[in-house]
Short mmCIF file of C-alpha atoms and ligand atoms in Angstrom, two decimals:
data_model
loop_
_atom_site.label_atom_id
_atom_site.label_comp_id
_atom_site.label_asym_id
_atom_site.label_seq_id
_atom_site.Cartn_x
_atom_site.Cartn_y
_atom_site.Cartn_z
CA MET Y 1 20.64 39.38 9.17
CA LYS Y 2 19.57 36.11 10.76
CA LYS Y 3 16.14 36.48 9.16
CA MET Y 4 17.72 37.15 5.77
CA LEU Y 5 19.82 34.05 6.10
CA ALA Y 6 16.83 31.94 7.03
CA LEU Y 7 14.87 33.31 4.09
CA LEU Y 8 17.77 32.63 1.78
CA MET Y 9 18.09 29.09 3.09
CA ALA Y 10 14.38 28.44 2.69
CA ALA Y 11 14.55 29.82 -0.84
CA THR Y 12 17.48 27.56 -1.76
CA MET Y 13 15.69 24.60 -0.28
CA VAL Y 14 12.57 25.29 -2.29
CA PHE Y 15 14.73 25.83 -5.33
CA SER Y 16 16.72 22.64 -4.88
CA LEU Y 17 13.52 20.68 -4.34
CA ALA Y 18 12.07 22.20 -7.49
CA ALA Y 19 15.28 21.34 -9.30
CA CYS Y 20 14.99 17.66 -8.44
CA GLY Y 21 11.43 17.71 -9.70
CA SER Y 22 9.59 17.38 -6.40
CA LYS Y 23 5.91 18.10 -6.61
CA THR Y 24 3.90 19.96 -4.00
CA THR Y 25 0.32 21.04 -4.49
CA THR Y 26 -1.85 22.99 -2.13
CA SER Y 27 -5.58 22.57 -1.96
CA GLY Y 28 -8.21 24.10 0.25
CA GLY Y 29 -6.73 27.49 1.03
CA GLU Y 30 -9.87 28.85 2.66
CA GLU Y 31 -9.45 31.27 5.51
CA GLY Y 32 -9.32 29.63 8.93
CA LEU Y 33 -8.93 26.01 7.82
CA PRO Y 34 -6.15 24.09 9.56
CA LYS Y 35 -3.04 23.53 7.44
CA ILE Y 36 -2.01 19.90 7.10
CA GLY Y 37 1.22 18.66 5.55
CA VAL Y 38 0.87 15.39 3.63
CA THR Y 39 3.51 13.23 1.98
CA ILE Y 40 2.98 10.25 -0.35
CA TYR Y 41 6.01 7.95 -0.62
CA LYS Y 42 5.72 8.16 -4.42
CA TYR Y 43 2.89 9.31 -6.67
CA ASP Y 44 3.91 6.60 -9.13
CA ASP Y 45 2.23 3.84 -7.07
CA ASN Y 46 -1.11 2.62 -8.30
CA PHE Y 47 -2.75 1.92 -4.93
CA MET Y 48 -1.38 5.08 -3.27
CA SER Y 49 -2.90 7.25 -6.00
CA PHE Y 50 -6.32 6.10 -4.76
CA VAL Y 51 -5.42 6.75 -1.13
CA ARG Y 52 -4.21 10.22 -2.10
CA ARG Y 53 -7.47 10.95 -3.91
CA ALA Y 54 -9.45 9.81 -0.86
CA ILE Y 55 -7.42 12.05 1.46
CA ASP Y 56 -8.01 15.03 -0.84
CA THR Y 57 -11.73 14.39 -1.23
CA SER Y 58 -12.45 13.86 2.42
CA ALA Y 59 -10.45 16.94 3.50
CA GLU Y 60 -12.34 19.22 1.13
CA GLY Y 61 -13.70 22.26 2.95
CA ARG Y 62 -12.23 21.02 6.23
CA ALA Y 63 -8.48 21.56 5.84
CA GLU Y 64 -5.85 23.17 3.67
CA LEU Y 65 -3.64 20.33 2.46
CA SER Y 66 -0.09 20.63 1.24
CA MET Y 67 0.38 17.38 -0.73
CA ASN Y 68 3.92 16.20 -1.55
CA ASP Y 69 5.36 13.51 -3.82
CA SER Y 70 8.37 12.12 -1.94
CA GLN Y 71 9.50 10.33 -5.12
CA ASN Y 72 10.61 7.26 -3.23
CA ASN Y 73 13.42 9.24 -1.59
CA GLN Y 74 13.51 9.56 2.21
CA ALA Y 75 15.88 12.56 2.11
CA THR Y 76 13.41 14.37 -0.15
CA GLN Y 77 10.61 13.52 2.26
CA ASN Y 78 12.59 14.82 5.25
CA GLU Y 79 13.09 18.16 3.45
CA GLN Y 80 9.40 18.33 2.57
CA VAL Y 81 8.52 17.85 6.23
CA ASP Y 82 10.92 20.66 7.25
CA ILE Y 83 9.33 22.98 4.71
CA MET Y 84 5.77 22.15 5.74
CA ILE Y 85 6.62 22.77 9.37
CA SER Y 86 8.24 26.09 8.51
CA LYS Y 87 5.13 27.06 6.53
CA GLY Y 88 2.88 26.57 9.54
CA ALA Y 89 1.42 23.07 9.21
CA LYS Y 90 -0.72 22.22 12.23
CA SER Y 91 -0.38 18.46 11.76
CA LEU Y 92 1.46 16.03 9.49
CA ALA Y 93 0.12 12.99 7.59
CA ILE Y 94 3.11 10.92 6.54
CA ASN Y 95 3.35 7.97 4.16
CA LEU Y 96 6.96 7.08 4.87
CA VAL Y 97 9.35 6.16 2.09
CA ASP Y 98 11.43 4.01 4.43
CA PRO Y 99 9.41 2.42 7.25
CA GLN Y 100 12.56 2.71 9.41
CA ALA Y 101 12.56 6.52 9.09
CA ALA Y 102 9.69 7.09 11.53
CA PRO Y 103 12.04 8.24 14.35
CA THR Y 104 13.46 10.97 12.08
CA ILE Y 105 9.99 12.29 11.30
CA ILE Y 106 8.92 12.04 14.95
CA ALA Y 107 11.97 14.04 16.02
CA LYS Y 108 10.97 16.83 13.63
CA ALA Y 109 7.32 16.77 14.73
CA LYS Y 110 8.30 16.71 18.40
CA ALA Y 111 10.64 19.68 18.02
CA ALA Y 112 7.73 21.67 16.56
CA ASN Y 113 5.21 20.14 19.01
CA LEU Y 114 3.10 18.90 16.09
CA PRO Y 115 0.94 15.77 15.87
CA VAL Y 116 1.82 13.24 13.19
CA ILE Y 117 -0.40 10.60 11.57
CA PHE Y 118 1.57 7.92 9.74
CA PHE Y 119 -0.37 5.99 7.14
CA ASN Y 120 0.10 2.94 4.87
CA LYS Y 121 3.69 2.15 5.97
CA GLU Y 122 3.50 1.14 9.59
CA PRO Y 123 6.24 2.30 11.97
CA GLU Y 124 7.37 -0.11 14.66
CA ALA Y 125 5.01 -0.09 17.66
CA SER Y 126 7.77 1.05 20.04
CA VAL Y 127 8.54 4.05 17.81
CA LEU Y 128 4.88 5.07 17.67
CA LYS Y 129 4.72 4.74 21.44
CA SER Y 130 7.73 7.02 21.88
CA TYR Y 131 5.65 10.10 20.98
CA ASP Y 132 2.24 10.76 22.50
CA LYS Y 133 1.18 12.80 19.43
CA ALA Y 134 1.86 10.01 16.90
CA TRP Y 135 -0.78 7.65 15.44
CA TYR Y 136 -1.12 5.21 12.56
CA VAL Y 137 -3.80 4.56 9.91
CA GLY Y 138 -3.59 1.40 7.83
CA THR Y 139 -4.55 -2.24 8.05
CA ALA Y 140 -3.58 -5.37 9.95
CA SER Y 141 -0.96 -6.50 7.44
CA ALA Y 142 -1.25 -10.21 8.26
CA GLU Y 143 -4.97 -10.21 7.49
CA ALA Y 144 -4.38 -9.70 3.75
CA GLY Y 145 -2.07 -12.73 3.67
CA ILE Y 146 -4.52 -14.89 5.58
CA ILE Y 147 -7.45 -13.96 3.32
CA GLN Y 148 -5.35 -14.41 0.18
CA GLY Y 149 -4.10 -17.80 1.39
CA GLN Y 150 -7.66 -18.97 2.10
CA LEU Y 151 -8.81 -17.84 -1.32
CA VAL Y 152 -5.94 -19.75 -2.97
CA ALA Y 153 -6.53 -22.91 -0.90
CA GLU Y 154 -10.27 -23.03 -1.53
CA ALA Y 155 -9.89 -22.58 -5.28
CA TRP Y 156 -7.06 -25.15 -5.48
CA LYS Y 157 -9.21 -27.76 -3.77
CA VAL Y 158 -12.09 -27.45 -6.22
CA ASN Y 159 -9.86 -27.36 -9.32
CA PRO Y 160 -7.77 -30.56 -9.26
CA GLU Y 161 -6.68 -29.97 -12.88
CA TRP Y 162 -4.55 -27.02 -11.67
CA ASP Y 163 -2.09 -29.58 -10.29
CA LYS Y 164 -0.62 -29.96 -13.78
CA ASN Y 165 2.10 -32.45 -12.94
CA GLY Y 166 -0.30 -34.39 -10.71
CA ASP Y 167 2.16 -34.65 -7.81
CA GLY Y 168 -0.44 -33.47 -5.28
CA LYS Y 169 1.65 -30.35 -4.50
CA MET Y 170 1.23 -26.73 -5.51
CA GLN Y 171 4.28 -25.38 -7.39
CA PHE Y 172 4.02 -21.62 -6.89
CA VAL Y 173 5.87 -18.42 -7.66
CA LEU Y 174 5.52 -15.38 -5.43
CA LEU Y 175 5.92 -11.73 -6.34
CA LYS Y 176 6.87 -9.93 -3.17
CA GLY Y 177 6.42 -6.21 -2.43
CA GLU Y 178 9.16 -3.97 -1.05
CA PRO Y 179 11.39 -6.00 1.32
CA GLY Y 180 11.16 -4.74 4.89
CA HIS Y 181 7.69 -3.25 4.26
CA PRO Y 182 5.40 -4.70 6.95
CA ASP Y 183 2.70 -5.44 4.33
CA ALA Y 184 5.10 -7.32 2.05
CA GLU Y 185 6.62 -9.36 4.86
CA ALA Y 186 3.31 -10.30 6.49
CA ARG Y 187 1.42 -11.00 3.27
CA THR Y 188 4.17 -13.35 2.08
CA LYS Y 189 4.44 -15.22 5.36
CA PHE Y 190 0.75 -15.57 6.14
CA ALA Y 191 -0.45 -16.41 2.61
CA ILE Y 192 1.87 -19.43 2.43
CA GLU Y 193 1.17 -20.38 6.03
CA GLU Y 194 -2.58 -20.37 5.40
CA ILE Y 195 -2.31 -22.55 2.28
CA THR Y 196 -0.21 -25.05 4.21
CA LYS Y 197 -2.66 -24.95 7.12
CA ALA Y 198 -5.41 -25.95 4.70
CA GLY Y 199 -3.48 -29.20 4.18
CA ILE Y 200 -1.95 -28.32 0.82
CA GLU Y 201 1.70 -29.11 0.21
CA VAL Y 202 3.52 -26.27 -1.52
CA VAL Y 203 6.75 -26.03 -3.50
CA GLU Y 204 8.25 -22.57 -3.88
CA LEU Y 205 9.67 -22.31 -7.41
CA GLU Y 206 10.51 -18.60 -7.14
CA LEU Y 207 10.12 -15.78 -4.64
CA GLN Y 208 11.49 -12.35 -5.48
CA THR Y 209 10.61 -8.72 -4.97
CA GLY Y 210 8.84 -6.84 -7.73
CA MET Y 211 8.73 -3.71 -5.52
CA TRP Y 212 4.91 -3.43 -5.88
CA ASP Y 213 5.54 -2.54 -9.52
CA SER Y 214 3.75 -3.79 -12.62
CA VAL Y 215 6.72 -3.54 -14.97
CA LYS Y 216 8.97 -5.41 -12.54
CA GLY Y 217 6.23 -8.02 -12.04
CA LYS Y 218 6.12 -8.61 -15.79
CA GLU Y 219 9.91 -8.86 -16.09
CA LEU Y 220 10.11 -11.42 -13.30
CA MET Y 221 7.26 -13.46 -14.71
CA ASP Y 222 8.89 -13.42 -18.17
CA ALA Y 223 12.08 -14.82 -16.66
CA TRP Y 224 10.25 -17.41 -14.55
CA LEU Y 225 8.19 -18.64 -17.50
CA ALA Y 226 11.36 -18.98 -19.56
CA LYS Y 227 12.89 -21.05 -16.77
CA HIS Y 228 9.94 -23.12 -15.48
CA GLY Y 229 7.30 -22.92 -18.20
CA ASP Y 230 4.26 -25.04 -17.43
CA SER Y 231 5.67 -26.19 -14.08
CA ILE Y 232 4.25 -23.01 -12.54
CA GLU Y 233 0.86 -23.85 -11.03
CA PHE Y 234 0.04 -20.68 -9.08
CA VAL Y 235 1.07 -17.03 -9.14
CA ILE Y 236 0.75 -15.27 -5.79
CA ALA Y 237 1.42 -11.53 -5.75
CA ASN Y 238 1.63 -9.24 -2.73
CA ASN Y 239 -0.30 -6.62 -4.70
CA ASP Y 240 -2.38 -6.19 -7.85
CA GLY Y 241 0.22 -4.02 -9.57
CA MET Y 242 2.63 -6.95 -9.78
CA ALA Y 243 -0.21 -9.40 -10.49
CA LEU Y 244 -1.19 -7.29 -13.50
CA GLY Y 245 2.40 -7.47 -14.75
CA ALA Y 246 2.35 -11.26 -14.36
CA VAL Y 247 -0.93 -11.48 -16.31
CA GLN Y 248 0.64 -9.42 -19.13
CA SER Y 249 3.53 -11.83 -19.28
CA LEU Y 250 1.31 -14.91 -19.17
CA LYS Y 251 -0.85 -13.51 -21.97
CA ALA Y 252 2.21 -12.84 -24.11
CA ASN Y 253 3.27 -16.45 -23.49
CA GLY Y 254 0.02 -17.87 -24.79
CA TYR Y 255 -1.83 -18.38 -21.53
CA PHE Y 256 -5.58 -17.81 -21.12
CA THR Y 257 -6.32 -19.31 -24.52
CA GLY Y 258 -7.58 -22.84 -24.93
CA ASP Y 259 -6.84 -24.74 -21.73
CA LYS Y 260 -3.52 -22.96 -21.02
CA TYR Y 261 -4.19 -21.42 -17.65
CA VAL Y 262 -2.45 -20.39 -14.42
CA PRO Y 263 -4.38 -18.80 -11.54
CA VAL Y 264 -3.12 -15.38 -10.43
CA VAL Y 265 -4.03 -13.60 -7.19
CA GLY Y 266 -3.16 -10.15 -5.85
CA VAL Y 267 -4.04 -7.67 -3.12
CA ASP Y 268 -5.64 -4.15 -3.34
CA ALA Y 269 -8.65 -4.67 -5.67
CA ILE Y 270 -7.71 -1.67 -7.80
CA PRO Y 271 -10.08 -1.16 -10.77
CA ASP Y 272 -7.60 -2.60 -13.33
CA ALA Y 273 -7.43 -5.84 -11.34
CA LEU Y 274 -11.22 -6.03 -11.08
CA GLU Y 275 -11.36 -5.86 -14.88
CA GLN Y 276 -8.95 -8.81 -15.09
CA ILE Y 277 -11.10 -10.80 -12.66
CA LYS Y 278 -14.15 -10.17 -14.83
CA GLU Y 279 -12.23 -11.35 -17.88
CA GLY Y 280 -11.07 -14.48 -16.08
CA LEU Y 281 -7.39 -13.44 -16.14
CA MET Y 282 -7.13 -13.07 -12.38
CA LEU Y 283 -8.67 -15.48 -9.90
CA GLY Y 284 -9.13 -12.96 -7.14
CA THR Y 285 -7.67 -10.27 -4.94
CA VAL Y 286 -8.04 -8.79 -1.46
CA LEU Y 287 -9.70 -5.41 -1.07
CA ASN Y 288 -7.30 -2.91 0.49
CA ASP Y 289 -9.78 -0.16 1.23
CA ALA Y 290 -8.12 2.98 -0.15
CA LYS Y 291 -11.19 5.12 0.35
CA ASN Y 292 -11.58 4.42 4.06
CA GLN Y 293 -7.84 4.55 4.77
CA GLY Y 294 -7.70 7.95 3.07
CA LYS Y 295 -10.74 9.16 4.96
CA ALA Y 296 -9.39 7.96 8.31
CA THR Y 297 -6.06 9.66 7.59
CA SER Y 298 -7.82 12.98 6.91
CA ASP Y 299 -10.15 12.63 9.89
CA LEU Y 300 -7.33 11.95 12.35
CA ALA Y 301 -5.01 14.60 10.90
CA ILE Y 302 -7.74 17.26 11.01
CA ASN Y 303 -8.77 16.45 14.59
CA ALA Y 304 -5.14 16.41 15.69
CA ALA Y 305 -4.49 19.73 13.96
CA LEU Y 306 -7.36 21.25 15.94
CA GLY Y 307 -5.92 19.90 19.18
CA LYS Y 308 -8.75 17.38 19.59
CA ASP Y 309 -8.57 13.70 20.35
CA PRO Y 310 -7.73 12.20 16.92
CA VAL Y 311 -10.81 9.95 16.71
CA GLU Y 312 -13.27 12.35 18.34
CA GLY Y 313 -16.59 12.45 16.47
CA THR Y 314 -15.43 9.87 13.91
CA GLU Y 315 -16.30 6.25 13.11
CA TRP Y 316 -12.69 5.14 13.82
CA LYS Y 317 -11.33 3.19 16.78
CA LEU Y 318 -7.72 3.12 17.94
CA ASP Y 319 -6.22 -0.21 18.96
CA GLU Y 320 -3.68 -0.70 21.76
CA ASN Y 321 -0.92 0.43 19.37
CA LYS Y 322 -2.62 3.76 18.61
CA ALA Y 323 -3.60 2.48 15.18
CA VAL Y 324 -6.78 2.59 13.12
CA ARG Y 325 -6.94 -0.63 11.09
CA VAL Y 326 -9.33 -0.78 8.15
CA PRO Y 327 -10.38 -4.39 7.40
CA TYR Y 328 -9.45 -6.30 4.24
CA VAL Y 329 -12.05 -8.27 2.24
CA GLY Y 330 -11.41 -11.23 -0.08
CA ILE Y 331 -12.68 -10.54 -3.61
CA THR Y 332 -13.61 -12.92 -6.43
CA LEU Y 333 -16.12 -12.62 -9.23
CA ASP Y 334 -18.90 -13.51 -6.75
CA ASN Y 335 -18.61 -10.36 -4.63
CA ILE Y 336 -16.75 -8.01 -6.98
CA SER Y 337 -19.32 -5.23 -6.47
CA ILE Y 338 -18.00 -4.65 -2.92
CA ALA Y 339 -14.61 -3.73 -4.38
CA GLU Y 340 -16.10 -1.65 -7.17
CA GLU Y 341 -18.00 0.37 -4.59
CA ALA Y 342 -14.83 0.94 -2.52
CA TYR Y 343 -12.92 2.39 -5.49
CA LYS Y 344 -15.67 4.67 -6.85
C1 GAL I 1 0.37 -1.56 0.15
C2 GAL I 1 -0.32 -1.81 -1.19
C3 GAL I 1 0.71 -1.78 -2.29
C4 GAL I 1 1.55 -0.51 -2.21
C5 GAL I 1 2.11 -0.31 -0.83
C6 GAL I 1 2.84 1.01 -0.71
O1 GAL I 1 -0.59 -1.54 1.18
O2 GAL I 1 -0.98 -3.03 -1.19
O3 GAL I 1 0.10 -1.89 -3.55
O4 GAL I 1 0.73 0.58 -2.56
O5 GAL I 1 1.06 -0.36 0.14
O6 GAL I 1 3.33 1.21 0.57
CA1 CA I 2 1.87 -29.92 -8.74
#
């Protein structure tokens, strides 16, 4: 009876997940390979689609992945984790929807005595410490801001004509990622800090969240151009998705023809952004190495699933917070091939 009930419950859960359009795909499936449960916070995120591809590719022949689209809904993700555990996952690789939800996921993993590798959205250090089978794969968030800020400052100094109103200050607008996301917070803070450190006075005309999203980036830029027009002297975006939206808006408003120009910078170095750099529509970006972050996620999750030390036999090193941090690289036209290589 109990078994029947459990089966019925599992069936309803699968059904209700299917009903709300949740996607799960299984790859691998070879006999004897460890089963790993993976969630992506939402498939509809440009950068994460490259990380997902890298996880898939590097796990080929080494693990059976169950890959889930959490559709930007933490409750959906929690259910997906329950299902993966019930289906015999040997480790979990979790791209949280809500960075604050790490304790919920850890509680589930702990109850099943399973290792969990968080990636891309960093849990608080104390939370990661609370479970000896939890690790993180990502970047040092501040680094992207520092590199972006340096890129902006250097370019500003050699292009005095960018100071359109000639007041010696940089009037900027900033497209922020998801509020509360460690990457969005740190990139915003450190980019501005670095520009100021370089001795440049800044004036913030606008700073709002575009939620990493191209369409939202375009909408915000449309509104800002309507309000400030040519007073905008720099567009700083926490990621390329939003930068691409801003470029769209600028183009539609007559920029990038004649001498009508505003420099735009992003983070990620996704192929679409690299195209814009080549066309002179983006000044630069910061490589967020999707390939290596995906590979490290697979490597750690597979080792952990086999009961090994997570970095055993790999190129990765854990820092004092049990995190593997893949370095960022500043990208302009001069070194664009580095980014092209990383997204192949
Ligand atoms: C960031 C990336 C963004 C977005 C976000 C999702 O590292 O730069 O574009 O993908 O992760 O958490
Ligand atoms: Ca100015």
